[in-house]
mmCIF file of C-alpha atoms in Angstrom:
data_model
loop_
_atom_site.group_PDB
_atom_site.id
_atom_site.type_symbol
_atom_site.label_atom_id
_atom_site.label_comp_id
_atom_site.label_asym_id
_atom_site.label_seq_id
_atom_site.Cartn_x
_atom_site.Cartn_y
_atom_site.Cartn_z
ATOM 1 C CA UNK P 1 -16.716 9.024 12.727
ATOM 2 C CA UNK P 2 -19.710 7.352 11.070
ATOM 3 C CA UNK P 3 -21.207 8.983 7.974
ATOM 4 C CA UNK P 4 -24.264 8.192 5.874
ATOM 5 C CA UNK P 5 -23.596 8.608 2.144
ATOM 6 C CA UNK P 6 -27.033 8.602 0.563
ATOM 7 C CA UNK P 7 -25.855 8.698 -3.054
ATOM 8 C CA UNK P 8 -22.814 8.492 -5.315
ATOM 9 C CA UNK P 9 -22.760 12.306 -5.211
ATOM 10 C CA UNK P 10 -22.426 12.205 -1.399
ATOM 11 C CA UNK P 11 -19.569 9.718 -1.752
ATOM 12 C CA UNK P 12 -17.861 12.117 -4.172
ATOM 13 C CA UNK P 13 -18.420 15.016 -1.767
ATOM 14 C CA UNK P 14 -16.651 13.038 0.954
ATOM 15 C CA UNK P 15 -13.752 12.370 -1.443
ATOM 16 C CA UNK P 16 -13.395 16.101 -2.156
ATOM 17 C CA UNK P 17 -13.564 16.894 1.574
ATOM 18 C CA UNK P 18 -10.810 14.351 2.237
ATOM 19 C CA UNK P 19 -8.640 15.954 -0.457
ATOM 20 C CA UNK P 20 -9.047 19.382 1.138
ATOM 21 C CA UNK P 21 -8.200 17.938 4.534
ATOM 22 C CA UNK P 22 -5.099 16.229 3.098
ATOM 23 C CA UNK P 23 -3.776 19.594 2.000
ATOM 24 C CA UNK P 24 -4.564 21.250 5.366
ATOM 25 C CA UNK P 25 -3.456 18.447 7.679
ATOM 26 C CA UNK P 26 -0.624 16.892 5.637
ATOM 27 C CA UNK P 27 -2.049 13.377 6.026
ATOM 28 C CA UNK P 28 -0.303 10.910 3.739
ATOM 29 C CA UNK P 29 -1.986 7.498 4.199
ATOM 30 C CA UNK P 30 -5.558 6.328 3.540
ATOM 31 C CA UNK P 31 -6.455 2.687 4.120
ATOM 32 C CA UNK P 32 -9.747 1.611 2.509
ATOM 33 C CA UNK P 33 -11.796 -1.377 3.637
ATOM 34 C CA UNK P 34 -15.015 -2.810 2.198
ATOM 35 C CA UNK P 35 -16.592 -5.351 -0.089
ATOM 36 C CA UNK P 36 -16.742 -5.198 -3.881
ATOM 37 C CA UNK P 37 -19.026 -2.494 -5.180
ATOM 38 C CA UNK P 38 -19.336 -0.358 -2.030
ATOM 39 C CA UNK P 39 -17.827 2.756 -3.611
ATOM 40 C CA UNK P 40 -14.136 2.667 -2.693
ATOM 41 C CA UNK P 41 -12.997 3.592 -6.208
ATOM 42 C CA UNK P 42 -15.710 6.267 -6.552
ATOM 43 C CA UNK P 43 -14.532 7.913 -3.341
ATOM 44 C CA UNK P 44 -10.849 7.608 -4.291
ATOM 45 C CA UNK P 45 -11.486 9.033 -7.776
ATOM 46 C CA UNK P 46 -13.178 12.112 -6.245
ATOM 47 C CA UNK P 47 -10.327 12.513 -3.755
ATOM 48 C CA UNK P 48 -7.625 12.305 -6.453
ATOM 49 C CA UNK P 49 -9.472 14.597 -8.884
ATOM 50 C CA UNK P 50 -9.845 17.244 -6.156
ATOM 51 C CA UNK P 51 -6.072 17.422 -5.603
ATOM 52 C CA UNK P 52 -3.993 19.906 -7.639
ATOM 53 C CA UNK P 53 -3.327 18.218 -11.006
ATOM 54 C CA UNK P 54 -6.026 15.625 -10.344
ATOM 55 C CA UNK P 55 -8.262 16.633 -13.248
ATOM 56 C CA UNK P 56 -5.686 14.997 -15.554
ATOM 57 C CA UNK P 57 -5.474 11.767 -13.546
ATOM 58 C CA UNK P 58 -7.261 8.755 -14.993
ATOM 59 C CA UNK P 59 -8.195 7.242 -11.659
ATOM 60 C CA UNK P 60 -9.131 3.580 -11.727
ATOM 61 C CA UNK P 61 -8.796 0.615 -9.441
ATOM 62 C CA UNK P 62 -5.351 -0.934 -10.042
ATOM 63 C CA UNK P 63 -6.524 -4.512 -9.466
ATOM 64 C CA UNK P 64 -4.216 -5.970 -12.100
ATOM 65 C CA UNK P 65 -1.264 -3.584 -11.871
ATOM 66 C CA UNK P 66 -1.325 -3.443 -8.040
ATOM 67 C CA UNK P 67 -0.315 0.258 -8.082
ATOM 68 C CA UNK P 68 -1.268 3.321 -10.118
ATOM 69 C CA UNK P 69 0.671 6.557 -9.739
ATOM 70 C CA UNK P 70 -1.090 9.886 -10.290
ATOM 71 C CA UNK P 71 0.822 13.099 -10.979
ATOM 72 C CA UNK P 72 -1.013 15.232 -8.471
ATOM 73 C CA UNK P 73 0.203 17.381 -5.623
ATOM 74 C CA UNK P 74 1.079 15.463 -3.553
ATOM 75 C CA UNK P 75 1.833 12.535 -5.862
ATOM 76 C CA UNK P 76 -0.606 9.679 -5.206
ATOM 77 C CA UNK P 77 0.360 6.009 -5.097
ATOM 78 C CA UNK P 78 -2.911 4.043 -5.350
ATOM 79 C CA UNK P 79 -2.504 0.383 -4.368
ATOM 80 C CA UNK P 80 -5.115 -2.356 -4.745
ATOM 81 C CA UNK P 81 -4.372 -5.521 -2.746
ATOM 82 C CA UNK P 82 -7.459 -7.483 -3.847
ATOM 83 C CA UNK P 83 -5.527 -10.204 -5.675
ATOM 84 C CA UNK P 84 -2.780 -10.577 -3.065
ATOM 85 C CA UNK P 85 -2.320 -12.745 -0.012
ATOM 86 C CA UNK P 86 -2.367 -11.015 3.410
ATOM 87 C CA UNK P 87 0.815 -9.146 4.421
ATOM 88 C CA UNK P 88 2.908 -6.376 2.912
ATOM 89 C CA UNK P 89 2.898 -7.172 -0.828
ATOM 90 C CA UNK P 90 6.358 -5.862 -1.624
ATOM 91 C CA UNK P 91 8.860 -3.154 -0.830
ATOM 92 C CA UNK P 92 7.123 -0.577 -3.043
ATOM 93 C CA UNK P 93 4.125 -0.322 -0.689
ATOM 94 C CA UNK P 94 6.362 -0.194 2.370
ATOM 95 C CA UNK P 95 8.480 2.552 0.774
ATOM 96 C CA UNK P 96 5.372 4.487 -0.248
ATOM 97 C CA UNK P 97 3.961 4.281 3.290
ATOM 98 C CA UNK P 98 7.248 5.643 4.655
ATOM 99 C CA UNK P 99 7.586 8.507 2.145
ATOM 100 C CA UNK P 100 6.009 11.645 3.630
ATOM 101 C CA UNK P 101 5.982 13.342 0.205
ATOM 102 C CA UNK P 102 3.577 10.774 -1.262
ATOM 103 C CA UNK P 103 -0.121 10.277 -0.568
ATOM 104 C CA UNK P 104 -0.546 6.500 -0.312
ATOM 105 C CA UNK P 105 -4.038 5.112 -0.852
ATOM 106 C CA UNK P 106 -4.592 1.388 -0.278
ATOM 107 C CA UNK P 107 -7.740 -0.480 -1.335
ATOM 108 C CA UNK P 108 -8.419 -3.851 0.274
ATOM 109 C CA UNK P 109 -6.385 -2.920 3.331
ATOM 110 C CA UNK P 110 -7.845 -6.014 5.005
ATOM 111 C CA UNK P 111 -4.947 -7.812 3.371
ATOM 112 C CA UNK P 112 -2.362 -5.864 5.356
ATOM 113 C CA UNK P 113 -1.227 -7.548 8.521
ATOM 114 C CA UNK P 114 -1.547 -5.473 11.709
ATOM 115 C CA UNK P 115 2.246 -5.122 11.749
ATOM 116 C CA UNK P 116 2.008 -3.521 8.304
ATOM 117 C CA UNK P 117 -0.310 -0.687 9.355
ATOM 118 C CA UNK P 118 1.240 2.772 9.410
ATOM 119 C CA UNK P 119 1.497 4.747 12.651
ATOM 120 C CA UNK P 120 -0.290 7.738 11.115
ATOM 121 C CA UNK P 121 -3.163 7.835 8.649
ATOM 122 C CA UNK P 122 -6.884 7.335 8.249
ATOM 123 C CA UNK P 123 -8.918 4.181 7.779
ATOM 124 C CA UNK P 124 -12.082 4.404 5.690
ATOM 125 C CA UNK P 125 -14.471 1.459 5.914
ATOM 126 C CA UNK P 126 -17.357 1.445 3.454
ATOM 127 C CA UNK P 127 -20.454 -0.744 3.623
ATOM 128 C CA UNK P 128 -23.844 -0.838 1.951
ATOM 129 C CA UNK P 129 -26.602 1.077 3.715
ATOM 130 C CA UNK P 130 -30.257 0.214 4.086
ATOM 131 C CA UNK P 131 -31.274 1.774 0.754
ATOM 132 C CA UNK P 132 -29.944 0.777 -2.674
ATOM 133 C CA UNK P 133 -27.626 3.757 -3.280
ATOM 134 C CA UNK P 134 -26.789 4.401 0.373
ATOM 135 C CA UNK P 135 -23.345 3.682 1.778
ATOM 136 C CA UNK P 136 -22.075 3.970 5.324
ATOM 137 C CA UNK P 137 -18.526 5.214 5.853
ATOM 138 C CA UNK P 138 -16.643 4.722 9.106
ATOM 139 C CA UNK P 139 -13.518 6.849 9.420
ATOM 140 C CA UNK P 140 -10.938 6.138 12.113
ATOM 141 C CA UNK P 141 -7.671 7.867 12.885
ATOM 142 C CA UNK P 142 -4.279 6.251 13.060
ATOM 143 C CA UNK P 143 -2.016 8.624 14.973
ATOM 144 C CA UNK P 144 -2.001 12.408 15.396
ATOM 145 C CA UNK P 145 -2.323 13.401 11.703
ATOM 146 C CA UNK P 146 -5.360 11.152 11.374
ATOM 147 C CA UNK P 147 -6.880 12.726 14.498
ATOM 148 C CA UNK P 148 -6.327 16.234 13.111
ATOM 149 C CA UNK P 149 -7.928 15.254 9.801
ATOM 150 C CA UNK P 150 -11.005 13.814 11.529
ATOM 151 C CA UNK P 151 -11.386 17.000 13.587
ATOM 152 C CA UNK P 152 -11.092 19.141 10.454
ATOM 153 C CA UNK P 153 -13.862 17.090 8.785
ATOM 154 C CA UNK P 154 -16.207 17.302 11.762
ATOM 155 C CA UNK P 155 -17.961 20.544 10.693
ATOM 156 C CA UNK P 156 -18.655 19.366 7.151
ATOM 157 C CA UNK P 157 -19.734 15.968 8.417
ATOM 158 C CA UNK P 158 -22.370 17.519 10.659
ATOM 159 C CA UNK P 159 -23.855 19.359 7.706
ATOM 160 C CA UNK P 160 -23.716 16.675 5.008
ATOM 161 C CA UNK P 161 -23.233 13.175 6.278
ATOM 162 C CA UNK P 162 -23.664 12.320 9.937
ATOM 163 C CA UNK P 163 -26.004 9.445 10.783
#
């Protein structure tokens, strides 16, 4: 699914839509791809804040800590692999990916090796659009839960985002 995000507000709307879909479809893994400054953290912040308990979360990119944990429902483990070499960084990410009670969000998923990708989840690739504030998001499913989430977003995407 390819979406045009014409402003930061549109990026935040997508984050809120993803949070609603997480609750409906029980998806537990989001893998984010994209260069510096394309809006990954903006989208993730909106997603986390839209989850129950998310208004109290101080969502930021965990570039130096590698992982932030947010007390939301479900609990979010937010990993940032920017400063790491390619591959699974440590057991904590692997355990988080395997725990179906945790929502695992990974920024800089380019650094995961193909063998480290989960069987079920959603990839979100962000890139700059043609205009200054525009971003293009490409969402792709990994497995059946990812497919269900994409289908549940289809109606909203037609109204707000589709390119």
